[in-house]
CSV table of C-alpha atoms and ligand atoms in Angstrom, one decimal:
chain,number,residue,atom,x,y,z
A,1,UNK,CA,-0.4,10.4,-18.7
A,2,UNK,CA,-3.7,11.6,-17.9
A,3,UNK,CA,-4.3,12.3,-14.3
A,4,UNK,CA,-6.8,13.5,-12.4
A,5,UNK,CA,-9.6,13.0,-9.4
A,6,UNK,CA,-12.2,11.2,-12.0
A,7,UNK,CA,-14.9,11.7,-9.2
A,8,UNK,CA,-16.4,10.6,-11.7
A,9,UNK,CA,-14.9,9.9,-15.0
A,10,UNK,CA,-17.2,11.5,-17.6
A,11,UNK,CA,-17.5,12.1,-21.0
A,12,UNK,CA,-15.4,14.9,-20.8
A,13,UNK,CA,-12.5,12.8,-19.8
A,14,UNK,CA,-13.0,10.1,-22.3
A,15,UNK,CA,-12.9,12.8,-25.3
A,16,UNK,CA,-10.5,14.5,-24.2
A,17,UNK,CA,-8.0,11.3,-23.7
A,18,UNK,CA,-9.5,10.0,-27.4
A,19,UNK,CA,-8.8,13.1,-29.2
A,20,UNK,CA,-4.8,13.7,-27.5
A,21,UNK,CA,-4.6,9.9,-28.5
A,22,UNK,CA,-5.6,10.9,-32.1
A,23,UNK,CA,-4.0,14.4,-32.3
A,24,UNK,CA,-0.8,13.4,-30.6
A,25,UNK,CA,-0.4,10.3,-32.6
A,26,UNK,CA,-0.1,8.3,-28.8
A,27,UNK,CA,0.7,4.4,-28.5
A,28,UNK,CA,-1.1,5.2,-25.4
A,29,UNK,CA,-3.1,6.9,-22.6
A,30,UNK,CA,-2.6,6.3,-19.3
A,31,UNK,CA,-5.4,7.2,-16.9
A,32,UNK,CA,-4.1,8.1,-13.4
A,33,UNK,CA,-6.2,8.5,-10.8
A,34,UNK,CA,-4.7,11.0,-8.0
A,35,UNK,CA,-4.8,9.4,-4.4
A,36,UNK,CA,-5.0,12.9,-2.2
A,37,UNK,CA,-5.1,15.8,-4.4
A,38,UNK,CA,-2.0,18.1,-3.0
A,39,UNK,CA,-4.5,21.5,-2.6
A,40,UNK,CA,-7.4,21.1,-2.3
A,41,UNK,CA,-9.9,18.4,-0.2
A,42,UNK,CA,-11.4,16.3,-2.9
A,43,UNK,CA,-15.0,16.7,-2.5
A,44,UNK,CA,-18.2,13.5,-2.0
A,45,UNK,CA,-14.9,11.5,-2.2
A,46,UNK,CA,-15.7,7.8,-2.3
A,47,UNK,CA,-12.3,7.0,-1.7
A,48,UNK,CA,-9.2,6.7,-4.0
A,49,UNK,CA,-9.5,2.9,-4.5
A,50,UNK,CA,-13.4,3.6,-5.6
A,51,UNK,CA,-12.2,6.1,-8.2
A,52,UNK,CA,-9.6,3.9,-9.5
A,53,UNK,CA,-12.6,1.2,-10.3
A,54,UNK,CA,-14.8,3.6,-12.4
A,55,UNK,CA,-11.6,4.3,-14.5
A,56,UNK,CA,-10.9,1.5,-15.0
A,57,UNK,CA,-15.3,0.6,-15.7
A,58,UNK,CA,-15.0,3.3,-18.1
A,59,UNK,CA,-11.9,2.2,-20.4
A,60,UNK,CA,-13.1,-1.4,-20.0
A,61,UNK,CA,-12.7,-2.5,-23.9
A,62,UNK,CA,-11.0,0.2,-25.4
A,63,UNK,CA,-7.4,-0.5,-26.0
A,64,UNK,CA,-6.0,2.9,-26.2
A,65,UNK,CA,-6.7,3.6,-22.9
A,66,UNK,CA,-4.5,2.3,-19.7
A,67,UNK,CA,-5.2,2.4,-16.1
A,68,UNK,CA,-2.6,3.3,-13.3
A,69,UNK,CA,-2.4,2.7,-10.0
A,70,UNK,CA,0.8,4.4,-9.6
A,71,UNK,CA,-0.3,7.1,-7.6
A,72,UNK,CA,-2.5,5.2,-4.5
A,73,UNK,CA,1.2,2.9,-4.3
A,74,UNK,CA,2.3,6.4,-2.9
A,75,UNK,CA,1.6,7.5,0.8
A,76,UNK,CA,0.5,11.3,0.8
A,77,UNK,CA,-0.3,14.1,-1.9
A,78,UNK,CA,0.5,12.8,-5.0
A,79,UNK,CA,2.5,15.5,-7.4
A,80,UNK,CA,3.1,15.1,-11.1
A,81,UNK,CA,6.5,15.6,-11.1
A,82,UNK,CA,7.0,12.1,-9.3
A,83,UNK,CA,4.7,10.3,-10.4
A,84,UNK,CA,6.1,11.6,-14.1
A,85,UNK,CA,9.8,10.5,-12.6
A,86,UNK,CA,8.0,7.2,-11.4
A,87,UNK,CA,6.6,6.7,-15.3
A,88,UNK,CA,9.6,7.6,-16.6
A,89,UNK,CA,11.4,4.9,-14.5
A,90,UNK,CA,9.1,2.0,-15.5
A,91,UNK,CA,8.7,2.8,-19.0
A,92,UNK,CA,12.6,3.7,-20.3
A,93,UNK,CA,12.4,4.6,-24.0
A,94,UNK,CA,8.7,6.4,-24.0
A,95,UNK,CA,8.2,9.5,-25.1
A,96,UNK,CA,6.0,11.3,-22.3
A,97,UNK,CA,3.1,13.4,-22.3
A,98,UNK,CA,1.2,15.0,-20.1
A,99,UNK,CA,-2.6,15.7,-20.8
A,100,UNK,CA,-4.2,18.5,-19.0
A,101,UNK,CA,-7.4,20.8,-19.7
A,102,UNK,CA,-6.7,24.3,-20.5
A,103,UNK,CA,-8.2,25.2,-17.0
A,104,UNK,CA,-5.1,23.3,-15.2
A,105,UNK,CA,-2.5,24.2,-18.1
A,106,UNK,CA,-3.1,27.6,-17.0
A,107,UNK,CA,-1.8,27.2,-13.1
A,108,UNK,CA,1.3,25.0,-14.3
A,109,UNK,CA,4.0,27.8,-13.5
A,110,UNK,CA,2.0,29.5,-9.9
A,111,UNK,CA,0.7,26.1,-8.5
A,112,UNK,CA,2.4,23.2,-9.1
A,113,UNK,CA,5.2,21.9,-7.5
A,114,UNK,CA,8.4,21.7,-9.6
A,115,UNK,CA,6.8,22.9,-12.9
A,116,UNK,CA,10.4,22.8,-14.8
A,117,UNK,CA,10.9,19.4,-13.7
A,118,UNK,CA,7.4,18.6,-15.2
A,119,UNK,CA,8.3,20.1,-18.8
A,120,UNK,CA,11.9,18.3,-18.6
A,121,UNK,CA,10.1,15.0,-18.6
A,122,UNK,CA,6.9,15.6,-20.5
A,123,UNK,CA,5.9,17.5,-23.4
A,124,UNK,CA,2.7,19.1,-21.7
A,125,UNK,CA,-0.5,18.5,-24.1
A,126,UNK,CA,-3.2,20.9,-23.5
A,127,UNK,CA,-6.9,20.7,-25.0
A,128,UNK,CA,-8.3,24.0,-25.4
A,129,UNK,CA,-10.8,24.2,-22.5
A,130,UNK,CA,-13.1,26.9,-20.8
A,131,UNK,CA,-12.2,29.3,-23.6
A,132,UNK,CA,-8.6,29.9,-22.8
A,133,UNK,CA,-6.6,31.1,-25.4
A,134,UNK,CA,-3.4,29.2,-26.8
A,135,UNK,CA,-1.6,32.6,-26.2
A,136,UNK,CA,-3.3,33.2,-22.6
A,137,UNK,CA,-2.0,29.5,-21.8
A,138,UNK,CA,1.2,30.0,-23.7
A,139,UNK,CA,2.0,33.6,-21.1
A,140,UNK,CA,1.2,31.8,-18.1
A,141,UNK,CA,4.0,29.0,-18.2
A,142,UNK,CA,6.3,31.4,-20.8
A,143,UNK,CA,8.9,32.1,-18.0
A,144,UNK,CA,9.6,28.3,-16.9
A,145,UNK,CA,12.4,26.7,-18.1
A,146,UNK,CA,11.2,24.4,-21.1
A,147,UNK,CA,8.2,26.5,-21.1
A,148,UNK,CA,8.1,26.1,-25.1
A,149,UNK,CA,7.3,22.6,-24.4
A,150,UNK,CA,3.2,22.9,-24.8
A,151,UNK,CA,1.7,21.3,-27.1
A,152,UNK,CA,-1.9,22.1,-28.0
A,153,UNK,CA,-4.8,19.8,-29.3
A,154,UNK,CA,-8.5,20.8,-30.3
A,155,UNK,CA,-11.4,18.9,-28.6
A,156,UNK,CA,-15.2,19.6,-29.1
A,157,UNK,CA,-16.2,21.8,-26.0
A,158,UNK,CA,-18.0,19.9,-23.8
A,159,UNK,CA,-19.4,21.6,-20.8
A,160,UNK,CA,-19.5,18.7,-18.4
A,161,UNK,CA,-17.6,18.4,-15.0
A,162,UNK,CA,-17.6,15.6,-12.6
A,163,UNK,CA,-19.1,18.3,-9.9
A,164,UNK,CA,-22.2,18.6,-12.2
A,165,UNK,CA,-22.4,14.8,-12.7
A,166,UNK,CA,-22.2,14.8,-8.9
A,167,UNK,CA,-25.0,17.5,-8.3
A,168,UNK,CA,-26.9,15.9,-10.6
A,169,UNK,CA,-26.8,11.9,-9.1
A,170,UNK,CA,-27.5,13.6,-5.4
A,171,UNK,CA,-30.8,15.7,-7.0
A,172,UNK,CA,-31.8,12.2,-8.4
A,173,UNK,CA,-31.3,13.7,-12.0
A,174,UNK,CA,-30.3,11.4,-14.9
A,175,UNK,CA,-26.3,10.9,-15.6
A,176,UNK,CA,-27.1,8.7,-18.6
A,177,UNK,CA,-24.9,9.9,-21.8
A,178,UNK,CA,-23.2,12.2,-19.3
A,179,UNK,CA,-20.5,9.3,-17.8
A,180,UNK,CA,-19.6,6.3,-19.6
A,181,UNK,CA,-22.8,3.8,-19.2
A,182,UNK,CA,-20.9,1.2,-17.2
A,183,UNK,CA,-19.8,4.2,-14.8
A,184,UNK,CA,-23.6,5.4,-14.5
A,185,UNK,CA,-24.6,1.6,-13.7
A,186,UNK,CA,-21.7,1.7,-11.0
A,187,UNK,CA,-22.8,4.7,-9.3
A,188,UNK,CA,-26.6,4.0,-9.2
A,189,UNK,CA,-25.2,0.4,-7.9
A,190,UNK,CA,-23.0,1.6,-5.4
A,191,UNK,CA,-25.5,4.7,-4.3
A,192,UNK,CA,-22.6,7.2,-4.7
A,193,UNK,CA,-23.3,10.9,-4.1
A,194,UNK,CA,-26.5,10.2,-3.4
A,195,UNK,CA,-27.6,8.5,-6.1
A,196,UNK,CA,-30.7,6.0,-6.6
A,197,UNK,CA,-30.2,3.4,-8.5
A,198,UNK,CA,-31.8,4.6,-11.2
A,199,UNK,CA,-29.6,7.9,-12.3
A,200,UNK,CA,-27.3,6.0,-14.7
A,201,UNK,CA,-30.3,3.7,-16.0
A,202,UNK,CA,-32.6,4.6,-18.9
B,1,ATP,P1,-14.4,18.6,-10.7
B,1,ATP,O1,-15.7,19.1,-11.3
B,1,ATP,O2,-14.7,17.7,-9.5
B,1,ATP,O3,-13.5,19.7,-10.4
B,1,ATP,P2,-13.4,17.8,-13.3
B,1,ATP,O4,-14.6,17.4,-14.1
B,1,ATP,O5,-12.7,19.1,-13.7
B,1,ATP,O6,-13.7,17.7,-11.8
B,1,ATP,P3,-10.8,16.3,-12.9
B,1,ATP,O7,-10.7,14.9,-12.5
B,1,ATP,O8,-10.4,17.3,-12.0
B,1,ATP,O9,-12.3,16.5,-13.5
B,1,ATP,O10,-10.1,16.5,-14.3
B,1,ATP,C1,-9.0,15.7,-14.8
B,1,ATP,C2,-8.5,16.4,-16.1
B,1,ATP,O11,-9.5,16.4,-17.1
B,1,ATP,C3,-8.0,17.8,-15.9
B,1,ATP,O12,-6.9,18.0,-16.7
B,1,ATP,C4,-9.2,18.6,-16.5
B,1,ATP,O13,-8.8,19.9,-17.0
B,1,ATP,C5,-9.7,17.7,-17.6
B,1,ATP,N1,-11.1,17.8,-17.9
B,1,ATP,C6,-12.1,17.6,-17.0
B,1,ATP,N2,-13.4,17.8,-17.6
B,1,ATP,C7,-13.1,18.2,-18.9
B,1,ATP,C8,-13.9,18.5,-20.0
B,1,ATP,N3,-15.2,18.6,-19.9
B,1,ATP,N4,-13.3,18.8,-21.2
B,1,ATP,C9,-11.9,18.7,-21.3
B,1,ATP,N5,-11.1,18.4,-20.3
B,1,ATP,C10,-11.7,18.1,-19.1
């Protein structure tokens, strides 16, 4: 499982879930696009069912990636830990992991909502982000139960957010190479954040 707010996807994303797929040795990765994010206001948001559709633009054709729409079937915040039962339910037999950047790794045990519950049913897979240490991640979620459930895997650093793409598309800036080209056609389409339709051109 690979969740997040993908406003937008980017190439960040699309690394990140190719090199858990390789390092993991995954059948699979499922994208899952959050429908309210629990704590925080999801910023420029073009709505949940928008987000979905550049996920599912930017896996188009590449069959080791999956799209869910398991968390907009939900009414409300949408937490891990159910959506993780919810996977569990639907797919009896599969191994579980759950792919996070170091950044969110490192709030598992403060600001999540039952973190242990989380480890019991997913080995957590973290790609070494923002400079956080293994060891720094490793402390942080040391005193959950199943906290020894981490599993670590190297990606080339790449210093691109969805907030900058987002910056970037409202300053009329190019996104091209930055998102996935069918994303950056689908946001200069659609005018999102501000865009022309010329940001994800050439
Ligand atoms: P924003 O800039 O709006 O906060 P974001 O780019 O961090 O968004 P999210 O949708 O919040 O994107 O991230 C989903 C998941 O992808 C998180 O686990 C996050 O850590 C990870 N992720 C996002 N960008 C990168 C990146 N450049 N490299 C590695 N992992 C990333």
């Amino acid at each position: 499982m690979f969740g997040g707010v993908f406003n937008p996807p980017h190439i960040g994303h699309m690394v990140c879930a190719q090199e858990a797929f390789v390092a993991l040795e995954l059948d699979v990765v499922v994208f899952v696009p959050v429908s309210q994010a629990p704590h925080r206001e999801i910023e420029e948001d073009p709505g949940a069912g928008t987000r979905l559709r550049m996920c599912g633009v930017a896996i188009t054709g590449d069959g080791r990636f999956e799209l869910s729409e398991i968390e907009l079937e939900r009414p409300g915040p949408s937490y891990t830990a159910d959506t993780l039962r919810e996977l569990a339910r639907r797919r009896p037999g599969d191994e579980l992991f759950l792919i996070l950047g170091g950044d969110e790794a490192a709030t598992l045990a403060t600001a999540w909502r039952e973190p242990e519950e989380v480890l019991r049913l997913a080995t957590v897979a973290v790609a070494e982000r923002d400079g956080r240490r293994r060891e720094e991640i490793a402390e942080a979620v040391s005193s959950l139960e199943g906290g020894e459930r981490l599993a670590f895997f190297e990606m080339p650093r790449i210093d691109v957010s969805a907030t900058l793409v987002r910056r970037r598309a409202a300053a009329g800036l190019p996104i091209r190479y930055l998102v996935p080209d069918k994303v950056g056609d689908f946001i200069g389409a659609k005018s999102l954040y501000g865009a022309s339709a010329a940001v994800g051109a050439g």
